[in-house]
Amino acid sequence: EVHLVESGGGLVQPGGSLRLSCAASGFTFSNYGMNWVRQAPGKGLEWVSYISSSSSTMYYADSVKGRFTISRDNAKNSLYLQMNSLRAEDTAVYYCAQRFAYWGQGTLVTVSS
Amino acid sequence: EIVLTQSPGTLSLSPGERASLACRASQSVSNNYLAWYRQKPGQAPRLLIYGASNRAAGIPDRFSGSGSGTDFTLTISRLEPEDFAVYYCQQYGSSPYTFGQGTKLEIK
């Protein structure tokens, strides 16, 4: 059974940094592209970033380009999202997703002073 | 960037009725890479349809997807109580992988 568990969320001040992690199990992690998707409170879904299985290709939404970095460690079955220069509008639940077929339960990031 | 517009914003129906949800893209979706999701309150989205018309694993056959190019439809043939939720379409044919704004399906 595919299982994705996000961690690393919390309260951070504007301009601060946070690193999210996603632990994967139940499938061959190194074979699949992975995504981060976020959802601000009471709002719709927003795709954030994609990384290919070998880390050779990465894409970002314009809203996070230059501030967020996606990465993965296939040996540890883990996906990461390094978030720098955080803004209030980055406040959201962040989901990792195996392509888009399987999703974790999300981790809440709150950017506030 | 491909903008997806979903309609209607809210759909009020009764259990057992048929629901049709629309998703229109601002430009053609590459390879018809269009997905539909259902999201219940407090839960992660669940993939229903991928590639415009393919049901995801474990999705009952009352869900069907159709369309190509710029116009897509999700049809739920007979609404069950658990179907009253928010539905999103998404294109994953070209980056950025955009979502529609959602359709809320509520009990009439």
XYZ file of N, CA and C in Angstrom:
663
model
N 0.840 -1.191 0.000
C 0.000 0.000 0.000
C 0.881 1.249 0.000
N 0.570 2.168 -0.893
C 1.328 3.418 -0.970
C 1.032 4.270 0.262
N 2.111 4.803 0.839
C 1.971 5.632 2.037
C 2.927 6.810 1.904
N 2.374 8.016 2.071
C 3.165 9.240 2.010
C 2.893 10.044 3.270
N 3.959 10.427 3.968
C 3.804 11.159 5.219
C 4.671 12.415 5.175
N 4.002 13.565 5.201
C 4.701 14.843 5.209
C 5.034 15.255 6.642
N 6.114 16.014 6.775
C 6.503 16.563 8.078
C 7.298 17.842 7.862
N 7.508 18.575 8.943
C 8.329 19.776 8.866
C 7.568 21.082 8.863
N 6.247 21.007 8.828
C 5.462 22.241 8.847
C 5.493 22.903 10.208
N 4.988 24.120 10.265
C 4.955 24.852 11.527
C 4.793 26.330 11.299
N 4.986 27.091 12.365
C 4.866 28.547 12.312
C 6.242 29.161 12.060
N 6.296 30.046 11.080
C 7.564 30.711 10.745
C 7.270 32.176 10.447
N 8.220 33.038 10.753
C 8.043 34.466 10.496
C 8.269 34.787 9.018
N 7.635 35.849 8.536
C 7.900 36.280 7.151
C 9.393 36.476 6.929
N 9.858 35.988 5.774
C 11.280 36.044 5.451
C 12.068 34.843 5.926
N 11.420 33.993 6.723
C 12.103 32.834 7.260
C 12.143 31.657 6.293
N 12.696 30.558 6.793
C 12.857 29.349 5.985
C 12.281 28.148 6.697
N 11.956 27.144 5.896
C 11.412 25.890 6.425
C 11.736 24.800 5.414
N 11.979 23.595 5.904
C 12.212 22.460 5.018
C 11.180 21.395 5.300
N 10.401 21.077 4.272
C 9.409 20.017 4.380
C 10.002 18.698 3.900
N 9.545 17.621 4.507
C 9.950 16.286 4.100
C 8.718 15.443 3.811
N 8.897 14.452 2.958
C 7.827 13.504 2.652
C 8.454 12.117 2.626
N 8.040 11.266 3.559
C 8.552 9.903 3.625
C 7.619 8.990 2.843
N 8.188 8.241 1.915
C 7.395 7.390 1.031
C 7.621 5.919 1.335
N 6.569 5.114 1.184
C 6.681 3.670 1.350
C 5.588 2.994 0.549
N 5.779 1.684 0.301
C 4.760 0.909 -0.400
C 4.896 0.896 -1.906
N 5.935 1.530 -2.435
C 6.193 1.506 -3.879
C 7.686 1.786 -4.096
N 8.145 1.552 -5.314
C 9.547 1.788 -5.639
C 9.736 3.273 -5.911
N 10.137 3.988 -4.877
C 10.192 5.450 -4.902
C 11.025 5.959 -6.074
N 12.133 5.305 -6.366
C 13.065 5.794 -7.385
C 12.506 5.701 -8.802
N 11.347 5.090 -8.966
C 10.755 4.945 -10.294
C 9.743 6.044 -10.639
N 9.403 6.905 -9.674
C 8.280 7.813 -9.868
C 8.655 9.277 -9.686
N 8.109 10.112 -10.568
C 8.156 11.546 -10.350
C 7.277 11.912 -9.169
N 7.607 13.013 -8.519
C 6.894 13.432 -7.318
C 6.556 14.909 -7.410
N 5.506 15.282 -6.711
C 5.021 16.660 -6.732
C 4.755 17.177 -5.322
N 4.803 18.501 -5.198
C 4.259 19.202 -4.040
C 3.073 20.049 -4.522
N 1.998 19.987 -3.768
C 0.787 20.762 -4.043
C 0.374 21.413 -2.726
N -0.108 22.647 -2.786
C -0.525 23.299 -1.546
C -1.955 23.803 -1.633
N -2.518 24.064 -0.464
C -3.889 24.550 -0.374
C -3.980 25.544 0.781
N -4.155 26.815 0.439
C -4.336 27.832 1.460
C -5.658 27.603 2.181
N -5.779 28.054 3.419
C -7.013 27.811 4.196
C -8.257 28.290 3.463
N -9.195 27.377 3.252
C -10.456 27.703 2.602
C -10.374 27.945 1.112
N -9.219 27.676 0.509
C -9.009 27.941 -0.916
C -8.829 26.654 -1.712
N -8.579 26.803 -3.001
C -8.395 25.665 -3.880
C -6.966 25.137 -3.878
N -6.740 24.172 -4.755
C -5.443 23.527 -4.855
C -4.512 24.323 -5.757
N -3.234 24.371 -5.389
C -2.222 25.039 -6.205
C -1.013 24.114 -6.322
N -0.684 23.725 -7.531
C 0.537 22.943 -7.750
C 1.750 23.822 -7.466
N 2.757 23.232 -6.806
C 3.944 23.984 -6.399
C 5.181 23.575 -7.192
N 5.445 22.264 -7.244
C 6.712 21.831 -7.842
C 6.663 20.360 -8.200
N 7.494 19.982 -9.168
C 7.632 18.598 -9.637
C 9.113 18.260 -9.751
N 9.428 16.991 -9.444
C 10.782 16.488 -9.670
C 10.672 15.105 -10.306
N 11.472 14.854 -11.305
C 11.465 13.559 -11.974
C 12.132 12.494 -11.101
N 12.004 11.255 -11.524
C 12.489 10.127 -10.713
C 13.989 10.205 -10.444
N 14.751 10.694 -11.412
C 16.211 10.742 -11.269
C 16.719 12.123 -10.874
N 15.793 13.044 -10.602
C 16.126 14.438 -10.258
C 16.682 15.226 -11.438
N 16.537 14.710 -12.644
C 17.093 15.405 -13.807
C 16.201 16.569 -14.250
N 14.933 16.521 -13.897
C 13.989 17.561 -14.308
C 13.225 18.076 -13.096
N 13.166 19.387 -12.982
C 12.395 20.022 -11.910
C 11.609 21.186 -12.489
N 10.378 21.337 -12.040
C 9.527 22.445 -12.456
C 8.999 23.151 -11.212
N 8.713 24.425 -11.374
C 8.173 25.214 -10.263
C 7.047 26.125 -10.740
N 6.095 26.371 -9.853
C 5.113 27.414 -10.109
C 5.814 28.772 -10.060
N 5.320 29.719 -10.847
C 5.933 31.053 -10.858
C 5.921 31.681 -9.466
N 4.901 31.364 -8.680
C 4.736 31.981 -7.362
C 5.839 31.586 -6.381
N 6.570 30.501 -6.660
C 7.606 30.041 -5.734
C 8.990 29.971 -6.378
N 9.057 30.208 -7.671
C 10.323 30.095 -8.389
C 11.357 31.049 -7.800
N 12.558 30.510 -7.562
C 13.626 31.302 -6.971
C 13.619 31.318 -5.457
N 12.550 30.856 -4.842
C 12.465 30.826 -3.373
C 12.403 29.388 -2.839
N 11.761 28.490 -3.580
C 11.607 27.104 -3.154
C 12.502 26.207 -3.998
N 12.994 25.124 -3.374
C 13.799 24.133 -4.087
C 13.298 22.741 -3.739
N 12.979 21.979 -4.764
C 12.542 20.592 -4.572
C 13.753 19.682 -4.731
N 13.791 18.621 -3.951
C 14.877 17.644 -4.067
C 14.364 16.297 -3.565
N 15.150 15.277 -3.781
C 14.779 13.939 -3.318
C 16.019 13.141 -3.009
N 15.849 12.123 -2.166
C 16.911 11.175 -1.846
C 16.325 9.790 -2.057
N 16.635 9.187 -3.190
C 16.046 7.886 -3.516
C 16.522 6.791 -2.566
N 17.703 6.930 -2.003
C 18.203 5.936 -1.051
C 17.409 5.965 0.249
N 16.844 7.132 0.562
C 16.063 7.279 1.800
C 14.564 7.309 1.538
N 14.155 7.114 0.269
C 12.728 7.162 -0.084
C 12.072 8.448 0.421
N 12.751 9.555 0.194
C 12.280 10.818 0.737
C 12.294 11.941 -0.284
N 11.296 12.801 -0.164
C 11.129 13.989 -0.992
C 11.221 15.194 -0.068
N 11.774 16.292 -0.591
C 11.961 17.486 0.232
C 11.479 18.737 -0.502
N 11.161 19.761 0.280
C 10.881 21.075 -0.277
C 11.529 22.110 0.649
N 12.592 22.743 0.165
C 13.242 23.808 0.904
C 12.557 25.117 0.551
N 12.015 25.777 1.560
C 11.253 27.005 1.334
C 11.966 28.168 2.008
N 12.413 29.123 1.215
C 13.108 30.311 1.724
C 12.285 31.568 1.435
N 12.643 32.639 2.089
C 11.983 33.943 1.884
C 10.468 33.799 1.949
N 10.003 33.128 2.969
C 8.572 32.830 3.084
C 7.745 34.088 3.274
N 6.551 34.052 2.677
C 5.600 35.164 2.716
C 4.293 34.696 3.337
N 3.487 35.656 3.756
C 2.190 35.300 4.346
C 1.354 34.463 3.369
N 1.466 34.756 2.090
C 0.670 34.037 1.097
C 1.153 32.606 0.857
N 2.248 32.221 1.475
C 2.691 30.824 1.411
C 2.009 29.960 2.469
N 1.234 30.575 3.349
C 0.496 29.833 4.370
C -0.467 28.866 3.709
N -0.315 27.574 4.027
C -1.124 26.547 3.360
C -0.823 25.181 3.961
N -1.674 24.230 3.637
C -1.344 22.823 3.840
C -0.574 22.376 2.602
N 0.573 21.751 2.836
C 1.422 21.275 1.745
C 1.316 19.761 1.660
N 0.948 19.289 0.465
C 0.816 17.861 0.195
C 1.938 17.395 -0.721
N 2.473 16.200 -0.448
C 3.291 15.549 -1.464
C 2.414 14.535 -2.175
N 2.722 14.289 -3.434
C 1.918 13.381 -4.237
C 2.819 12.596 -5.174
N 2.574 11.294 -5.233
C 3.278 10.433 -6.178
C 2.625 10.642 -7.538
N 3.342 11.269 -8.468
C 2.723 11.839 -9.655
C 1.492 12.548 -9.111
N 0.317 12.160 -9.424
C -0.849 12.735 -8.725
C -1.821 11.645 -8.295
N -1.349 10.411 -8.298
C -2.225 9.295 -8.000
C -2.421 9.078 -6.505
N -1.385 9.313 -5.752
C -1.438 9.103 -4.298
C -0.932 10.352 -3.593
N -1.628 10.709 -2.521
C -1.332 11.933 -1.794
C -1.133 11.623 -0.320
N -0.274 12.408 0.332
C -0.173 12.351 1.778
C -1.312 13.132 2.410
N -1.313 13.222 3.731
C -2.350 13.951 4.443
C -2.019 15.418 4.646
N -0.788 15.790 4.324
C -0.427 17.202 4.337
C 0.199 17.663 5.646
N 0.958 18.765 5.539
C 1.546 19.415 6.707
C 1.280 20.911 6.588
N 0.877 21.530 7.689
C 0.471 22.936 7.672
C 1.665 23.849 7.882
N 1.815 24.803 6.982
C 2.829 25.849 7.107
C 2.108 27.172 7.336
N 2.455 27.852 8.403
C 1.858 29.147 8.715
C 2.959 30.191 8.760
N 2.830 31.201 7.922
C 3.818 32.282 7.870
C 3.173 33.521 8.478
N 3.653 33.888 9.649
C 3.036 35.002 10.367
C 4.000 35.534 11.420
N 3.900 36.812 11.685
C 4.723 37.418 12.730
C 3.975 37.444 14.056
N 0.768 29.748 -19.413
C 0.090 28.959 -18.401
C -1.345 28.667 -18.862
N -1.757 27.422 -18.713
C -3.128 27.033 -19.069
C -4.053 27.335 -17.896
N -5.067 28.130 -18.133
C -6.067 28.444 -17.118
C -7.252 27.498 -17.302
N -7.646 26.853 -16.206
C -8.802 25.957 -16.224
C -9.968 26.630 -15.507
N -11.124 26.652 -16.176
C -12.325 27.260 -15.603
C -13.383 26.187 -15.418
N -13.801 25.982 -14.175
C -14.804 24.967 -13.873
C -16.177 25.599 -13.728
N -17.184 24.864 -14.171
C -18.559 25.319 -14.008
C -19.477 24.132 -13.760
N -20.557 24.357 -12.963
C -20.818 25.594 -12.234
C -19.932 25.710 -10.999
N -20.004 26.817 -10.317
C -19.258 26.964 -9.078
C -19.824 26.091 -7.973
N -21.155 26.014 -7.928
C -21.867 25.171 -6.975
C -22.978 24.454 -7.710
N -23.154 23.180 -7.383
C -24.190 22.364 -8.003
C -25.003 21.712 -6.888
N -26.295 21.954 -6.880
C -27.184 21.418 -5.835
C -28.037 20.301 -6.431
N -27.834 19.096 -5.939
C -28.546 17.919 -6.441
C -28.921 17.006 -5.279
N -29.731 16.007 -5.576
C -30.162 15.039 -4.565
C -29.476 13.700 -4.804
N -29.318 12.903 -3.754
C -28.768 11.543 -3.948
C -29.577 10.785 -4.992
N -28.867 10.032 -5.846
C -29.518 9.281 -6.916
C -29.572 10.027 -8.234
N -29.409 11.348 -8.181
C -29.431 12.140 -9.418
C -28.089 12.039 -10.157
N -28.107 12.573 -11.376
C -26.916 12.574 -12.231
C -26.269 13.956 -12.172
N -24.950 13.974 -12.087
C -24.211 15.245 -12.021
C -23.262 15.355 -13.204
N -23.213 16.548 -13.782
C -22.254 16.835 -14.848
C -21.467 18.085 -14.490
N -20.161 17.935 -14.417
C -19.268 19.029 -14.054
C -18.383 19.334 -15.258
N -18.215 20.618 -15.539
C -17.459 21.025 -16.719
C -16.129 21.654 -16.350
N -15.161 21.498 -17.249
C -13.831 22.094 -17.100
C -13.379 22.553 -18.480
N -13.148 23.848 -18.609
C -12.716 24.407 -19.890
C -11.321 24.975 -19.746
N -10.438 24.622 -20.699
C -9.051 25.083 -20.682
C -8.853 26.257 -21.631
N -7.942 27.156 -21.270
C -7.683 28.350 -22.077
C -6.919 28.019 -23.365
N -6.309 26.849 -23.395
C -5.660 26.332 -24.593
C -5.677 24.820 -24.524
N -5.395 24.172 -25.627
C -5.505 22.721 -25.694
C -4.589 22.028 -24.687
N -5.129 21.040 -24.000
C -4.379 20.273 -23.012
C -3.579 19.188 -23.727
N -2.280 19.241 -23.569
C -1.401 18.299 -24.241
C -1.736 16.860 -23.890
N -1.879 16.027 -24.943
C -2.162 14.595 -24.779
C -3.412 14.319 -23.952
N -4.282 15.315 -23.833
C -5.495 15.177 -22.991
C -5.131 14.721 -21.581
N -4.026 15.267 -21.070
C -3.591 14.956 -19.706
C -4.411 15.816 -18.736
N -5.652 15.384 -18.533
C -6.602 16.095 -17.692
C -7.096 15.138 -16.623
N -7.023 15.556 -15.373
C -7.418 14.717 -14.252
C -8.547 15.378 -13.480
N -9.318 14.546 -12.777
C -10.374 15.008 -11.884
C -10.129 14.435 -10.483
N -10.394 15.259 -9.477
C -10.224 14.873 -8.077
C -11.485 15.209 -7.291
N -11.722 14.436 -6.257
C -12.756 14.734 -5.270
C -12.058 15.023 -3.947
N -12.474 16.078 -3.273
C -11.901 16.406 -1.980
C -13.010 16.612 -0.961
N -12.974 15.801 0.078
C -13.910 15.944 1.184
C -13.274 16.840 2.247
N -14.080 17.495 3.085
C -13.532 18.413 4.102
C -12.499 17.734 4.993
N -11.353 18.391 5.170
C -10.318 17.894 6.055
C -9.499 16.743 5.495
N -9.735 16.393 4.236
C -9.013 15.279 3.621
C -8.187 15.745 2.421
N -7.217 14.910 2.063
C -6.457 15.160 0.849
C -7.333 14.859 -0.371
N -7.017 15.467 -1.508
C -7.742 15.125 -2.735
C -7.544 13.648 -3.092
N -8.551 13.107 -3.781
C -8.443 11.728 -4.268
C -8.601 11.734 -5.776
N -7.665 11.106 -6.483
C -7.733 11.021 -7.930
C -8.899 10.145 -8.364
N -9.734 10.683 -9.260
C -10.859 9.934 -9.805
C -10.595 9.489 -11.236
N -10.185 10.432 -12.061
C -10.024 10.244 -13.502
C -8.678 10.817 -13.930
N -7.970 10.105 -14.812
C -6.751 10.633 -15.403
C -6.812 10.420 -16.913
N -6.003 11.182 -17.624
C -6.041 11.073 -19.082
C -7.419 11.337 -19.654
N -8.156 12.210 -19.016
C -9.494 12.674 -19.426
C -10.604 11.653 -19.216
N -10.291 10.344 -19.379
C -11.393 9.379 -19.370
C -11.078 8.057 -18.678
N -9.932 7.954 -18.048
C -9.527 6.700 -17.401
C -9.797 6.755 -15.901
N -10.565 5.790 -15.400
C -10.814 5.754 -13.966
C -9.578 5.283 -13.217
N -9.292 5.952 -12.112
C -8.179 5.541 -11.265
C -8.538 4.265 -10.510
N -7.532 3.626 -9.949
C -7.729 2.371 -9.232
C -8.741 2.539 -8.105
N -9.699 1.620 -8.051
C -10.665 1.608 -6.959
C -11.817 2.587 -7.095
N -11.886 3.307 -8.205
C -12.964 4.291 -8.407
C -14.163 3.591 -9.056
N -15.353 3.723 -8.454
C -16.529 3.022 -9.000
C -16.930 3.540 -10.374
N -17.650 2.680 -11.125
C -17.953 3.022 -12.514
C -19.063 4.055 -12.657
N -19.609 4.557 -11.559
C -20.559 5.663 -11.682
C -19.836 6.972 -12.053
N -18.507 6.978 -11.927
C -17.702 8.133 -12.330
C -17.185 7.906 -13.750
N -17.378 8.911 -14.611
C -16.822 8.824 -15.949
C -16.355 10.201 -16.392
N -15.303 10.189 -17.206
C -14.765 11.434 -17.734
C -14.787 11.406 -19.242
N -14.993 12.575 -19.826
C -15.020 12.674 -21.277
C -14.444 14.016 -21.702
N -14.231 14.134 -23.014
C -13.750 15.391 -23.564
C -12.351 15.285 -24.125
N -11.957 16.340 -24.823
C -10.615 16.427 -25.396
C -10.322 17.864 -25.773
N -9.046 18.150 -25.952
C -8.670 19.499 -26.364
C -8.826 20.519 -25.260
N -9.913 21.274 -25.296
C -10.150 22.312 -24.294
C -11.393 22.110 -23.447
N -12.237 21.157 -23.788
C -13.489 20.968 -23.063
C -13.613 19.550 -22.510
N -13.816 19.477 -21.205
C -13.847 18.205 -20.499
C -15.038 18.170 -19.536
N -15.514 16.953 -19.271
C -16.677 16.779 -18.395
C -16.456 15.589 -17.475
N -16.823 15.771 -16.219
C -16.908 14.671 -15.259
C -18.391 14.401 -15.030
N -18.787 13.138 -15.192
C -20.177 12.749 -14.967
C -20.239 11.728 -13.840
N -21.146 11.970 -12.910
C -21.427 11.015 -11.844
C -22.847 10.537 -12.084
N -23.014 9.259 -12.414
C -24.304 8.789 -12.932
C -25.396 8.773 -11.867
N -25.068 8.326 -10.671
C -26.048 8.263 -9.576
C -25.331 8.690 -8.304
N -25.699 9.840 -7.795
C -24.991 10.400 -6.655
C -25.213 9.600 -5.378
N -24.104 9.287 -4.718
C -24.125 8.669 -3.397
C -23.829 9.753 -2.354
N -24.191 9.523 -1.095
C -23.955 10.546 -0.071
C -22.497 11.003 0.015
N -21.565 10.081 -0.212
C -20.145 10.440 -0.098
C -19.646 11.285 -1.273
N -20.483 11.462 -2.293
C -20.059 12.239 -3.463
C -20.227 13.740 -3.275
N -20.899 14.124 -2.210
C -21.113 15.562 -1.983
C -19.836 16.129 -1.364
N -19.112 16.868 -2.185
C -17.750 17.307 -1.865
C -17.358 18.365 -2.890
N -16.073 18.724 -2.905
C -15.553 19.661 -3.907
C -14.761 18.870 -4.944
N -14.946 19.221 -6.213
C -14.281 18.542 -7.309
C -13.366 19.529 -8.043
N -12.167 19.046 -8.361
C -11.193 19.856 -9.080
C -10.763 19.141 -10.358
N -10.595 19.915 -11.419
C -9.903 19.389 -12.588
C -8.470 19.926 -12.572
N -7.593 19.251 -13.267
C -6.181 19.631 -13.324
C -5.600 19.179 -14.646
N -4.768 20.032 -15.232
C -4.037 19.601 -16.416
C -2.587 19.359 -16.025
N -2.032 18.248 -16.491
C -0.644 17.907 -16.183
C 0.118 17.623 -17.482
N -0.354 18.234 -18.551
C 0.314 18.062 -19.841
C 1.477 18.999 -20.055
N 1.422 20.161 -19.402
C 2.501 21.127 -19.544
C 2.639 21.931 -18.258
N 3.889 22.180 -17.881
C 4.144 22.953 -16.679
C 3.850 24.432 -16.942
N 3.256 25.163 -15.985
C 2.804 24.714 -14.663
C 1.533 23.878 -14.710
N 1.462 22.888 -13.836
C 0.354 21.928 -13.819
C -0.831 22.526 -13.066
N -1.657 23.248 -13.757
C -2.693 24.062 -13.127
C -3.950 23.291 -12.756
N -4.621 23.797 -11.708
C -5.908 23.278 -11.250
C -7.007 24.285 -11.592
N -8.220 23.771 -11.762
C -9.385 24.634 -11.807
C -9.723 25.129 -10.413
N -10.679 26.050 -10.324
C -10.994 26.666 -9.034
C -11.929 25.806 -8.188
N -12.462 24.738 -8.773
C -13.306 23.820 -8.026
C -14.794 24.002 -8.259
N -15.524 22.902 -8.164
C -16.993 22.893 -8.162
C -17.448 22.227 -6.875
N -18.287 22.917 -6.105
C -18.834 22.341 -4.888
C -20.145 21.641 -5.215
N -20.207 20.370 -4.929
C -21.417 19.580 -5.140
C -22.100 19.436 -3.780
N -23.272 20.053 -3.647
C -23.957 20.051 -2.362
C -25.308 19.365 -2.454
N -25.779 18.922 -1.297
C -27.070 18.234 -1.231
C -28.200 19.254 -1.322
N -29.133 18.974 -2.230
C -30.275 19.861 -2.411
C -31.313 19.612 -1.335
